[in-house]
Amino acid sequence: MKILSLVVSLSAVVAFAPLAAVAQTPAPKPAAKPAAKPAPAAKAPTKRAPLARSAAKAVEELTPIEEDSDVVLNEASLAVAQRVYIGTIPCELGSSVQITAAKRQGFFVVRVKNQRGGYFMHPVESRTGAIRLEDPKRGAMWLQLGNKSMLMSQKLGARLADECMSPEQLTLADEMKRNPPKGLLDPVDPPAAAPATAATPPAK
């Protein structure tokens, strides 16, 4: 009888042993989270392409005219400045150039029609006697001759306005058309012959 009781007890222990083992087994750990993606590398600053000539020209035209020139005019230059034609001067192809006196004596602001900005110019002595204004910062020159004027860009190597004529220049140009001046290779006119004098009758 005791033996039977012992067998039953052992059987119960053996039956419940796996359940106890299962109960003591630690729960599985949750799967580790995937590693965070590395942050994208910072983009290198892109280099700006140089401005095209048309864009550079537009920027130059929008730039205010600087009137802080360090040029000092002498008496000869001031005398030349008094002979500069001021106002709106018509040019060929429907263009025009406007010249106004600046605040500083002897300086001028020169603007081309339909273009923003302009040039701050001062007279420069010329060996040929022509009136010459220059803007050294912007590389431009205004050349005033007797019968016409022109605006040239020394940077571009081109004329910005040509055949510009003030009323005084237009009058002289018309006169030159009617009476063109002789060239260096033209023949020199012979001296006019002296008028013939009446012969004196012989003395009796």
JSON list of N, CA and C in Angstrom, two decimals, residues 74 76-77 80 123-127 130 132:
[
{"chain": "A", "resi": 74, "resn": "ASN", "atom": "N", "xyz": [42.35, 120.38, -63.78]},
{"chain": "A", "resi": 74, "resn": "ASN", "atom": "CA", "xyz": [43.14, 121.60, -63.83]},
{"chain": "A", "resi": 74, "resn": "ASN", "atom": "C", "xyz": [42.38, 122.67, -64.62]},
{"chain": "A", "resi": 76, "resn": "ALA", "atom": "N", "xyz": [42.95, 123.89, -67.58]},
{"chain": "A", "resi": 76, "resn": "ALA", "atom": "CA", "xyz": [42.73, 123.53, -68.99]},
{"chain": "A", "resi": 76, "resn": "ALA", "atom": "C", "xyz": [41.54, 122.59, -69.14]},
{"chain": "A", "resi": 77, "resn": "SER", "atom": "N", "xyz": [41.41, 121.62, -68.22]},
{"chain": "A", "resi": 77, "resn": "SER", "atom": "CA", "xyz": [40.29, 120.69, -68.30]},
{"chain": "A", "resi": 77, "resn": "SER", "atom": "C", "xyz": [38.97, 121.39, -68.01]},
{"chain": "A", "resi": 80, "resn": "VAL", "atom": "N", "xyz": [37.90, 123.10, -71.11]},
{"chain": "A", "resi": 80, "resn": "VAL", "atom": "CA", "xyz": [37.32, 122.16, -72.08]},
{"chain": "A", "resi": 80, "resn": "VAL", "atom": "C", "xyz": [35.89, 121.81, -71.68]},
{"chain": "A", "resi": 123, "resn": "PRO", "atom": "N", "xyz": [36.54, 115.74, -68.48]},
{"chain": "A", "resi": 123, "resn": "PRO", "atom": "CA", "xyz": [37.31, 116.04, -69.69]},
{"chain": "A", "resi": 123, "resn": "PRO", "atom": "C", "xyz": [38.76, 115.61, -69.58]},
{"chain": "A", "resi": 124, "resn": "VAL", "atom": "N", "xyz": [39.28, 115.18, -70.72]},
{"chain": "A", "resi": 124, "resn": "VAL", "atom": "CA", "xyz": [40.69, 114.79, -70.83]},
{"chain": "A", "resi": 124, "resn": "VAL", "atom": "C", "xyz": [41.28, 115.57, -72.00]},
{"chain": "A", "resi": 125, "resn": "GLU", "atom": "N", "xyz": [42.46, 116.12, -71.78]},
{"chain": "A", "resi": 125, "resn": "GLU", "atom": "CA", "xyz": [43.10, 116.90, -72.84]},
{"chain": "A", "resi": 125, "resn": "GLU", "atom": "C", "xyz": [43.40, 116.03, -74.05]},
{"chain": "A", "resi": 126, "resn": "SER", "atom": "N", "xyz": [43.13, 116.58, -75.23]},
{"chain": "A", "resi": 126, "resn": "SER", "atom": "CA", "xyz": [43.34, 115.86, -76.48]},
{"chain": "A", "resi": 126, "resn": "SER", "atom": "C", "xyz": [44.31, 116.63, -77.36]},
{"chain": "A", "resi": 127, "resn": "ARG", "atom": "N", "xyz": [45.20, 115.90, -78.01]},
{"chain": "A", "resi": 127, "resn": "ARG", "atom": "CA", "xyz": [46.18, 116.54, -78.89]},
{"chain": "A", "resi": 127, "resn": "ARG", "atom": "C", "xyz": [45.55, 117.02, -80.19]},
{"chain": "A", "resi": 130, "resn": "ALA", "atom": "N", "xyz": [39.97, 117.77, -80.25]},
{"chain": "A", "resi": 130, "resn": "ALA", "atom": "CA", "xyz": [38.62, 117.28, -80.02]},
{"chain": "A", "resi": 130, "resn": "ALA", "atom": "C", "xyz": [38.32, 117.29, -78.52]},
{"chain": "A", "resi": 132, "resn": "ARG", "atom": "N", "xyz": [37.08, 115.48, -75.36]},
{"chain": "A", "resi": 132, "resn": "ARG", "atom": "CA", "xyz": [37.08, 114.07, -74.97]},
{"chain": "A", "resi": 132, "resn": "ARG", "atom": "C", "xyz": [36.72, 113.94, -73.50]}
]
